[in-house]
GROMACS .gro file of C-alpha atoms in nm:
model
  436
    1UNK     CA    1  11.531   6.133  -3.536
    2UNK     CA    2  11.297   6.154  -3.238
    3UNK     CA    3  10.954   6.300  -3.317
    4UNK     CA    4  10.804   6.488  -3.025
    5UNK     CA    5  10.464   6.575  -3.170
    6UNK     CA    6  10.249   6.542  -3.481
    7UNK     CA    7   9.969   6.775  -3.591
    8UNK     CA    8   9.743   6.603  -3.842
    9UNK     CA    9   9.439   6.680  -4.054
   10UNK     CA   10   9.462   7.060  -4.064
   11UNK     CA   11   9.463   7.271  -4.378
   12UNK     CA   12   9.828   7.375  -4.421
   13UNK     CA   13   9.934   7.726  -4.522
   14UNK     CA   14  10.306   7.661  -4.523
   15UNK     CA   15  10.404   8.008  -4.639
   16UNK     CA   16  10.605   7.912  -4.947
   17UNK     CA   17  10.349   7.842  -5.219
   18UNK     CA   18  10.034   8.040  -5.290
   19UNK     CA   19   9.830   7.719  -5.274
   20UNK     CA   20   9.719   7.541  -4.958
   21UNK     CA   21   9.721   7.173  -4.864
   22UNK     CA   22   9.368   7.065  -4.759
   23UNK     CA   23   9.476   6.794  -4.515
   24UNK     CA   24   9.828   6.788  -4.379
   25UNK     CA   25  10.067   6.643  -4.127
   26UNK     CA   26  10.338   6.843  -3.950
   27UNK     CA   27  10.600   6.655  -3.749
   28UNK     CA   28  10.799   6.832  -3.475
   29UNK     CA   29  11.130   6.690  -3.359
   30UNK     CA   30  11.288   6.685  -3.015
   31UNK     CA   31  11.478   7.007  -3.087
   32UNK     CA   32  11.160   7.201  -3.155
   33UNK     CA   33  11.210   7.209  -3.529
   34UNK     CA   34  10.992   7.086  -3.812
   35UNK     CA   35  11.096   6.735  -3.916
   36UNK     CA   36  10.851   6.712  -4.205
   37UNK     CA   37  10.540   6.887  -4.336
   38UNK     CA   38  10.309   6.810  -4.624
   39UNK     CA   39   9.994   6.630  -4.728
   40UNK     CA   40   9.892   6.362  -4.480
   41UNK     CA   41   9.946   6.070  -4.721
   42UNK     CA   42  10.304   6.187  -4.788
   43UNK     CA   43  10.407   6.234  -4.423
   44UNK     CA   44  10.357   5.917  -4.215
   45UNK     CA   45  10.334   5.955  -3.838
   46UNK     CA   46  10.570   5.723  -3.648
   47UNK     CA   47  10.394   5.478  -3.421
   48UNK     CA   48  10.338   5.606  -3.069
   49UNK     CA   49  10.387   5.973  -3.155
   50UNK     CA   50  10.166   6.211  -2.950
   51UNK     CA   51   9.926   6.359  -3.205
   52UNK     CA   52   9.704   6.666  -3.221
   53UNK     CA   53   9.398   6.579  -3.430
   54UNK     CA   54   9.324   6.903  -3.616
   55UNK     CA   55   9.068   6.814  -3.882
   56UNK     CA   56   8.872   7.120  -3.993
   57UNK     CA   57   9.133   7.360  -3.860
   58UNK     CA   58   9.409   7.561  -4.033
   59UNK     CA   59   9.779   7.563  -3.945
   60UNK     CA   60  10.017   7.841  -4.053
   61UNK     CA   61  10.358   7.979  -3.950
   62UNK     CA   62  10.384   8.187  -3.636
   63UNK     CA   63  10.315   8.553  -3.710
   64UNK     CA   64  10.601   8.804  -3.716
   65UNK     CA   65  10.530   9.164  -3.615
   66UNK     CA   66  10.803   9.370  -3.775
   67UNK     CA   67  10.741   9.688  -3.575
   68UNK     CA   68  10.617   9.728  -3.217
   69UNK     CA   69  10.694   9.940  -2.910
   70UNK     CA   70  10.629   9.707  -2.619
   71UNK     CA   71  10.745   9.942  -2.341
   72UNK     CA   72  10.512  10.223  -2.448
   73UNK     CA   73  10.137  10.255  -2.414
   74UNK     CA   74   9.887  10.405  -2.654
   75UNK     CA   75   9.887  10.731  -2.459
   76UNK     CA   76  10.167  10.806  -2.707
   77UNK     CA   77   9.902  10.849  -2.978
   78UNK     CA   78   9.703  11.091  -2.762
   79UNK     CA   79   9.986  11.345  -2.730
   80UNK     CA   80   9.827  11.637  -2.913
   81UNK     CA   81  10.081  11.902  -2.820
   82UNK     CA   82  10.448  11.934  -2.746
   83UNK     CA   83  10.355  11.985  -2.380
   84UNK     CA   84  10.158  11.658  -2.373
   85UNK     CA   85  10.447  11.475  -2.533
   86UNK     CA   86  10.702  11.619  -2.289
   87UNK     CA   87  10.479  11.520  -1.998
   88UNK     CA   88  10.467  11.164  -2.125
   89UNK     CA   89  10.845  11.152  -2.142
   90UNK     CA   90  10.876  11.285  -1.786
   91UNK     CA   91  10.653  11.002  -1.662
   92UNK     CA   92  10.888  10.727  -1.776
   93UNK     CA   93  10.946  10.455  -1.518
   94UNK     CA   94  11.195  10.196  -1.649
   95UNK     CA   95  11.098   9.926  -1.399
   96UNK     CA   96  10.728   9.963  -1.469
   97UNK     CA   97  10.795   9.975  -1.843
   98UNK     CA   98  10.979   9.643  -1.820
   99UNK     CA   99  10.688   9.477  -1.639
  100UNK     CA  100  10.444   9.617  -1.894
  101UNK     CA  101  10.665   9.502  -2.180
  102UNK     CA  102  10.668   9.145  -2.048
  103UNK     CA  103  10.289   9.146  -2.023
  104UNK     CA  104  10.254   9.302  -2.368
  105UNK     CA  105  10.489   9.042  -2.516
  106UNK     CA  106  10.282   8.760  -2.370
  107UNK     CA  107   9.961   8.913  -2.506
  108UNK     CA  108  10.126   8.916  -2.849
  109UNK     CA  109  10.231   8.553  -2.815
  110UNK     CA  110   9.881   8.447  -2.715
  111UNK     CA  111   9.756   8.621  -3.029
  112UNK     CA  112   9.988   8.414  -3.250
  113UNK     CA  113  10.285   8.653  -3.278
  114UNK     CA  114  10.584   8.427  -3.214
  115UNK     CA  115  10.847   8.684  -3.318
  116UNK     CA  116  10.842   9.061  -3.281
  117UNK     CA  117  11.083   9.343  -3.351
  118UNK     CA  118  11.081   9.623  -3.097
  119UNK     CA  119  11.159   9.939  -3.293
  120UNK     CA  120  11.237  10.182  -3.017
  121UNK     CA  121  11.220  10.231  -2.642
  122UNK     CA  122  11.320  10.495  -2.391
  123UNK     CA  123  11.606  10.279  -2.264
  124UNK     CA  124  11.747   9.926  -2.290
  125UNK     CA  125  11.503   9.730  -2.074
  126UNK     CA  126  11.367   9.538  -2.375
  127UNK     CA  127  11.710   9.378  -2.417
  128UNK     CA  128  11.677   9.233  -2.066
  129UNK     CA  129  11.335   9.094  -2.154
  130UNK     CA  130  11.473   8.953  -2.482
  131UNK     CA  131  11.748   8.774  -2.294
  132UNK     CA  132  11.518   8.641  -2.020
  133UNK     CA  133  11.282   8.492  -2.281
  134UNK     CA  134  11.573   8.356  -2.482
  135UNK     CA  135  11.718   8.178  -2.178
  136UNK     CA  136  11.382   8.026  -2.086
  137UNK     CA  137  11.334   8.230  -1.768
  138UNK     CA  138  10.992   8.344  -1.889
  139UNK     CA  139  10.752   8.264  -2.171
  140UNK     CA  140  10.732   8.507  -2.459
  141UNK     CA  141  10.786   8.564  -2.829
  142UNK     CA  142  11.129   8.584  -2.988
  143UNK     CA  143  11.235   8.949  -2.962
  144UNK     CA  144  11.466   9.163  -3.174
  145UNK     CA  145  11.541   9.495  -3.007
  146UNK     CA  146  11.720   9.818  -3.098
  147UNK     CA  147  11.713   9.989  -2.757
  148UNK     CA  148  11.710  10.365  -2.803
  149UNK     CA  149  11.662  10.501  -3.155
  150UNK     CA  150  11.903  10.752  -3.305
  151UNK     CA  151  11.733  11.088  -3.364
  152UNK     CA  152  11.827  11.454  -3.390
  153UNK     CA  153  11.795  11.706  -3.111
  154UNK     CA  154  11.427  11.809  -3.114
  155UNK     CA  155  11.361  11.534  -3.369
  156UNK     CA  156  11.094  11.264  -3.368
  157UNK     CA  157  11.080  11.080  -3.030
  158UNK     CA  158  11.366  11.295  -2.899
  159UNK     CA  159  11.402  11.282  -2.523
  160UNK     CA  160  11.754  11.371  -2.407
  161UNK     CA  161  11.985  11.212  -2.664
  162UNK     CA  162  12.030  11.417  -2.977
  163UNK     CA  163  12.260  11.280  -3.249
  164UNK     CA  164  12.334  11.564  -3.490
  165UNK     CA  165  12.631  11.491  -3.720
  166UNK     CA  166  12.803  11.208  -3.904
  167UNK     CA  167  13.062  11.177  -3.628
  168UNK     CA  168  12.791  11.161  -3.362
  169UNK     CA  169  12.600  10.902  -3.565
  170UNK     CA  170  12.911  10.686  -3.592
  171UNK     CA  171  12.965  10.709  -3.216
  172UNK     CA  172  12.598  10.631  -3.148
  173UNK     CA  173  12.602  10.322  -3.370
  174UNK     CA  174  12.911  10.191  -3.194
  175UNK     CA  175  12.764  10.261  -2.852
  176UNK     CA  176  12.445  10.076  -2.938
  177UNK     CA  177  12.643   9.782  -3.073
  178UNK     CA  178  12.832   9.768  -2.744
  179UNK     CA  179  12.498   9.744  -2.560
  180UNK     CA  180  12.413   9.431  -2.759
  181UNK     CA  181  12.126   9.559  -2.974
  182UNK     CA  182  11.999   9.343  -3.260
  183UNK     CA  183  11.972   9.628  -3.511
  184UNK     CA  184  12.000  10.006  -3.538
  185UNK     CA  185  11.690  10.225  -3.555
  186UNK     CA  186  11.745  10.563  -3.722
  187UNK     CA  187  11.480  10.835  -3.727
  188UNK     CA  188  11.508  10.990  -4.073
  189UNK     CA  189  11.206  11.224  -4.067
  190UNK     CA  190  10.969  11.391  -3.827
  191UNK     CA  191  10.678  11.192  -3.687
  192UNK     CA  192  10.307  11.244  -3.633
  193UNK     CA  193  10.326  11.148  -3.265
  194UNK     CA  194  10.595  11.406  -3.180
  195UNK     CA  195  10.431  11.748  -3.207
  196UNK     CA  196  10.655  12.016  -3.353
  197UNK     CA  197  10.863  11.790  -3.575
  198UNK     CA  198  10.856  11.829  -3.952
  199UNK     CA  199  10.678  11.533  -4.109
  200UNK     CA  200  10.748  11.660  -4.462
  201UNK     CA  201  11.131  11.668  -4.456
  202UNK     CA  202  11.425  11.446  -4.378
  203UNK     CA  203  11.610  11.534  -4.059
  204UNK     CA  204  11.934  11.369  -4.173
  205UNK     CA  205  12.141  11.415  -4.492
  206UNK     CA  206  12.231  11.141  -4.737
  207UNK     CA  207  12.591  11.135  -4.612
  208UNK     CA  208  12.474  11.106  -4.250
  209UNK     CA  209  12.247  10.812  -4.329
  210UNK     CA  210  12.526  10.647  -4.527
  211UNK     CA  211  12.751  10.682  -4.225
  212UNK     CA  212  12.498  10.495  -4.012
  213UNK     CA  213  12.459  10.221  -4.271
  214UNK     CA  214  12.831  10.174  -4.331
  215UNK     CA  215  12.926  10.151  -3.964
  216UNK     CA  216  12.626   9.936  -3.866
  217UNK     CA  217  12.692   9.692  -4.149
  218UNK     CA  218  13.059   9.679  -4.054
  219UNK     CA  219  12.944   9.565  -3.710
  220UNK     CA  220  12.697   9.313  -3.851
  221UNK     CA  221  12.386   9.514  -3.766
  222UNK     CA  222  12.093   9.597  -3.992
  223UNK     CA  223  11.954   9.950  -4.009
  224UNK     CA  224  11.582  10.020  -3.986
  225UNK     CA  225  11.472  10.377  -4.055
  226UNK     CA  226  11.159  10.570  -3.966
  227UNK     CA  227  11.082  10.757  -4.288
  228UNK     CA  228  10.740  10.905  -4.363
  229UNK     CA  229  10.823  11.198  -4.591
  230UNK     CA  230  10.885  11.130  -4.959
  231UNK     CA  231  11.228  11.296  -4.955
  232UNK     CA  232  11.342  11.090  -4.655
  233UNK     CA  233  11.221  10.769  -4.822
  234UNK     CA  234  11.418  10.845  -5.138
  235UNK     CA  235  11.727  10.946  -4.941
  236UNK     CA  236  11.732  10.636  -4.718
  237UNK     CA  237  11.667  10.402  -5.010
  238UNK     CA  238  11.962  10.558  -5.193
  239UNK     CA  239  12.177  10.515  -4.881
  240UNK     CA  240  12.101  10.141  -4.879
  241UNK     CA  241  11.930  10.097  -4.543
  242UNK     CA  242  11.787   9.754  -4.468
  243UNK     CA  243  11.425   9.838  -4.393
  244UNK     CA  244  11.214  10.150  -4.431
  245UNK     CA  245  10.945  10.176  -4.165
  246UNK     CA  246  10.604  10.329  -4.247
  247UNK     CA  247  10.704  10.461  -4.591
  248UNK     CA  248  10.410  10.701  -4.589
  249UNK     CA  249  10.504  10.918  -4.892
  250UNK     CA  250  10.405  11.250  -4.728
  251UNK     CA  251  10.477  11.535  -4.967
  252UNK     CA  252  10.608  11.888  -4.907
  253UNK     CA  253  10.251  11.978  -4.818
  254UNK     CA  254  10.153  11.749  -4.525
  255UNK     CA  255   9.804  11.715  -4.670
  256UNK     CA  256   9.944  11.541  -4.978
  257UNK     CA  257  10.074  11.191  -5.047
  258UNK     CA  258  10.341  11.190  -5.320
  259UNK     CA  259  10.480  10.857  -5.435
  260UNK     CA  260  10.821  10.837  -5.602
  261UNK     CA  261  10.921  10.562  -5.844
  262UNK     CA  262  11.286  10.676  -5.834
  263UNK     CA  263  11.289  10.585  -5.466
  264UNK     CA  264  11.145  10.243  -5.552
  265UNK     CA  265  11.425  10.193  -5.806
  266UNK     CA  266  11.679  10.258  -5.530
  267UNK     CA  267  11.497  10.006  -5.309
  268UNK     CA  268  11.523   9.742  -5.578
  269UNK     CA  269  11.889   9.822  -5.647
  270UNK     CA  270  11.992   9.799  -5.280
  271UNK     CA  271  11.751   9.529  -5.164
  272UNK     CA  272  11.571   9.765  -4.926
  273UNK     CA  273  11.260   9.611  -4.767
  274UNK     CA  274  10.951   9.813  -4.672
  275UNK     CA  275  10.753   9.767  -4.351
  276UNK     CA  276  10.390   9.879  -4.386
  277UNK     CA  277  10.391   9.972  -4.019
  278UNK     CA  278  10.077  10.177  -3.968
  279UNK     CA  279   9.889  10.106  -3.648
  280UNK     CA  280   9.541   9.981  -3.745
  281UNK     CA  281   9.333  10.258  -3.592
  282UNK     CA  282   8.987  10.133  -3.498
  283UNK     CA  283   8.789  10.418  -3.647
  284UNK     CA  284   8.923  10.444  -4.001
  285UNK     CA  285   8.663  10.264  -4.204
  286UNK     CA  286   8.320  10.419  -4.268
  287UNK     CA  287   8.132  10.087  -4.276
  288UNK     CA  288   8.251  10.013  -3.920
  289UNK     CA  289   8.168  10.345  -3.757
  290UNK     CA  290   7.828  10.507  -3.696
  291UNK     CA  291   7.982  10.855  -3.719
  292UNK     CA  292   8.168  11.021  -4.008
  293UNK     CA  293   8.546  11.057  -3.972
  294UNK     CA  294   8.689  11.376  -3.825
  295UNK     CA  295   8.963  11.573  -4.003
  296UNK     CA  296   9.251  11.365  -3.863
  297UNK     CA  297   9.077  11.036  -3.937
  298UNK     CA  298   8.999  11.146  -4.292
  299UNK     CA  299   9.365  11.248  -4.341
  300UNK     CA  300   9.481  10.899  -4.241
  301UNK     CA  301   9.226  10.731  -4.466
  302UNK     CA  302   9.311  10.953  -4.765
  303UNK     CA  303   9.680  10.874  -4.716
  304UNK     CA  304   9.617  10.500  -4.703
  305UNK     CA  305   9.404  10.512  -5.019
  306UNK     CA  306   9.714  10.635  -5.203
  307UNK     CA  307   9.960  10.406  -5.025
  308UNK     CA  308   9.775  10.078  -5.074
  309UNK     CA  309   9.773  10.075  -5.456
  310UNK     CA  310  10.138  10.182  -5.453
  311UNK     CA  311  10.224   9.889  -5.225
  312UNK     CA  312  10.104   9.661  -5.504
  313UNK     CA  313  10.319   9.851  -5.756
  314UNK     CA  314  10.623   9.827  -5.529
  315UNK     CA  315  10.576   9.452  -5.492
  316UNK     CA  316  10.538   9.416  -5.867
  317UNK     CA  317  10.873   9.597  -5.908
  318UNK     CA  318  11.042   9.349  -5.675
  319UNK     CA  319  11.034   9.526  -5.337
  320UNK     CA  320  10.976   9.300  -5.037
  321UNK     CA  321  10.685   9.447  -4.841
  322UNK     CA  322  10.621   9.308  -4.494
  323UNK     CA  323  10.394   9.387  -4.204
  324UNK     CA  324  10.440   9.561  -3.872
  325UNK     CA  325  10.178   9.723  -3.653
  326UNK     CA  326  10.358  10.009  -3.471
  327UNK     CA  327  10.160   9.879  -3.175
  328UNK     CA  328  10.189  10.006  -2.820
  329UNK     CA  329  10.025   9.863  -2.510
  330UNK     CA  330   9.664   9.891  -2.400
  331UNK     CA  331   9.329   9.997  -2.541
  332UNK     CA  332   9.297  10.280  -2.786
  333UNK     CA  333   9.269  10.609  -2.589
  334UNK     CA  334   8.908  10.687  -2.507
  335UNK     CA  335   8.777  10.350  -2.627
  336UNK     CA  336   8.762   9.983  -2.532
  337UNK     CA  337   8.935   9.882  -2.857
  338UNK     CA  338   9.240   9.656  -2.846
  339UNK     CA  339   9.240   9.545  -2.480
  340UNK     CA  340   9.483   9.268  -2.580
  341UNK     CA  341   9.723   9.234  -2.870
  342UNK     CA  342   9.480   9.229  -3.162
  343UNK     CA  343   9.676   9.467  -3.383
  344UNK     CA  344   9.849   9.210  -3.605
  345UNK     CA  345   9.530   9.021  -3.684
  346UNK     CA  346   9.362   9.354  -3.749
  347UNK     CA  347   9.647   9.475  -3.973
  348UNK     CA  348   9.621   9.161  -4.187
  349UNK     CA  349   9.243   9.203  -4.198
  350UNK     CA  350   9.279   9.563  -4.318
  351UNK     CA  351   9.506   9.457  -4.604
  352UNK     CA  352   9.249   9.201  -4.720
  353UNK     CA  353   8.923   9.387  -4.666
  354UNK     CA  354   9.031   9.734  -4.782
  355UNK     CA  355   9.375   9.728  -4.946
  356UNK     CA  356   9.311   9.475  -5.222
  357UNK     CA  357   9.540   9.194  -5.104
  358UNK     CA  358   9.438   8.831  -5.125
  359UNK     CA  359   9.432   8.650  -4.787
  360UNK     CA  360   9.738   8.440  -4.872
  361UNK     CA  361   9.935   8.749  -4.979
  362UNK     CA  362   9.853   8.932  -4.657
  363UNK     CA  363   9.938   8.631  -4.442
  364UNK     CA  364  10.273   8.590  -4.617
  365UNK     CA  365  10.353   8.956  -4.546
  366UNK     CA  366  10.321   8.868  -4.177
  367UNK     CA  367  10.522   8.543  -4.207
  368UNK     CA  368  10.752   8.464  -4.500
  369UNK     CA  369  10.815   8.821  -4.617
  370UNK     CA  370  10.872   8.945  -4.263
  371UNK     CA  371  11.123   8.667  -4.193
  372UNK     CA  372  11.308   8.758  -4.514
  373UNK     CA  373  11.316   9.126  -4.421
  374UNK     CA  374  11.455   9.051  -4.074
  375UNK     CA  375  11.718   8.809  -4.203
  376UNK     CA  376  11.554   8.511  -4.034
  377UNK     CA  377  11.422   8.328  -4.340
  378UNK     CA  378  11.631   8.017  -4.269
  379UNK     CA  379  11.478   7.988  -3.921
  380UNK     CA  380  11.115   8.105  -3.924
  381UNK     CA  381  10.837   8.235  -4.148
  382UNK     CA  382  10.752   7.911  -4.329
  383UNK     CA  383  10.655   7.556  -4.234
  384UNK     CA  384  10.940   7.358  -4.387
  385UNK     CA  385  11.170   7.084  -4.268
  386UNK     CA  386  11.449   7.232  -4.057
  387UNK     CA  387  11.266   7.554  -3.966
  388UNK     CA  388  11.174   7.630  -3.607
  389UNK     CA  389  10.830   7.493  -3.521
  390UNK     CA  390  10.662   7.830  -3.467
  391UNK     CA  391  10.301   7.748  -3.552
  392UNK     CA  392   9.951   7.890  -3.518
  393UNK     CA  393   9.648   7.662  -3.527
  394UNK     CA  394   9.320   7.837  -3.615
  395UNK     CA  395   8.972   7.698  -3.561
  396UNK     CA  396   8.845   7.855  -3.885
  397UNK     CA  397   8.980   7.910  -4.236
  398UNK     CA  398   9.143   8.256  -4.286
  399UNK     CA  399   9.129   8.210  -4.664
  400UNK     CA  400   8.749   8.219  -4.637
  401UNK     CA  401   8.727   8.481  -4.361
  402UNK     CA  402   9.046   8.661  -4.268
  403UNK     CA  403   8.897   8.752  -3.929
  404UNK     CA  404   8.963   8.391  -3.825
  405UNK     CA  405   9.313   8.518  -3.742
  406UNK     CA  406   9.170   8.694  -3.437
  407UNK     CA  407   9.095   8.359  -3.268
  408UNK     CA  408   9.400   8.130  -3.250
  409UNK     CA  409   9.324   7.787  -3.109
  410UNK     CA  410   9.685   7.696  -3.025
  411UNK     CA  411  10.022   7.869  -3.058
  412UNK     CA  412  10.353   7.682  -3.062
  413UNK     CA  413  10.697   7.836  -3.031
  414UNK     CA  414  10.998   7.613  -3.100
  415UNK     CA  415  10.760   7.318  -3.092
  416UNK     CA  416  10.624   7.389  -2.746
  417UNK     CA  417  10.262   7.476  -2.679
  418UNK     CA  418  10.280   7.833  -2.542
  419UNK     CA  419   9.919   7.953  -2.574
  420UNK     CA  420   9.577   7.795  -2.600
  421UNK     CA  421   9.256   7.985  -2.682
  422UNK     CA  422   9.417   8.321  -2.609
  423UNK     CA  423   9.576   8.220  -2.279
  424UNK     CA  424   9.946   8.176  -2.214
  425UNK     CA  425  10.061   7.827  -2.112
  426UNK     CA  426  10.318   7.886  -1.838
  427UNK     CA  427  10.371   7.522  -1.736
  428UNK     CA  428  10.430   7.242  -1.987
  429UNK     CA  429  10.094   7.117  -2.109
  430UNK     CA  430  10.003   6.826  -2.336
  431UNK     CA  431   9.856   6.977  -2.654
  432UNK     CA  432   9.692   6.645  -2.747
  433UNK     CA  433   9.454   6.673  -2.450
  434UNK     CA  434   9.157   6.908  -2.514
  435UNK     CA  435   9.142   7.214  -2.291
  436UNK     CA  436   8.921   7.166  -1.988
   0.00000   0.00000   0.00000
């Protein structure tokens, strides 16, 4: 076996065990896969192998963002009325969205996100970007894409394609499969960013969701569902969807958060995974803001204070919980926050600093657990022999300060250096030579 590169001396967070290896060696083969990984004494480096000396640094699997919208910008979150939302839809420009998506994807890669799942766009341009990256025509993260989500007429993120019955759902699933999507996205409840939709009720019936699941699975496609109301969460878990996005537990009164252990039992029975995909808003936490939260901000914070303890309970019951960001492009409206793709590092930070997760647990939700949820656990998510060499090298230790995740030193995808100190590497570059 030809070894292309060795990374030695770094603390290894390989994603499988809860413990870390203080000083490690990772060998990358000519196919861009991991040949061996472990403590330095147990993994000899073949003579003449190019080597990255990484003493004092930390190496971990490439991050996986389970929920993004790379063709959209954060103006989506500033749509405060149905009129605002309609105006945003009328301003769609597919060509410009594709260019923005490519830039957004590269920002994510530079931030250590080597795989992302795009959970909904206005059209199918993301599939073109996916294929261009996959063929090596441009640098970017591995992309899974669903194209256009399935929603009801006047439902959440409805534009001009309403799918309103079991027969229409079956036709929609088949049409999406014909377009070459990687999974089906179904909108099972209203949403907070589509004014006028009902965030407290399911917009599809159990039989309708089952129709989507049965036909998608027949075609080899997973089903991800947007579900923020408690009734829609229970219904989609019972229907046996693959992943539930957001899982916000909003009760019949939108001011309430009502958890449901019966829904969790259905998740366990059907192997449903839960994506904690809440965009990490920059103003949520009182110790980070000089001003008290407004009514909307307080609503979000109150909701999360109920959700976070229940995430622990769900995990204890056997539910796989993974991490997405629901990120869209650009800075937060009206602020300078998030000029690049900082959402994943911030989402992990939030889980550690406010949600009661240990650093290793939170990191595994963005690596191993996410790979399992997306059906890619044999390829990515851990640093093990045979896995793809998707790696992030950090200058500091995230187990001591989780904010170290904001500053990746190097990012590798399939064994190739693709980003260094937050900048994309477009032309092959020797990672053993320090940046000039």
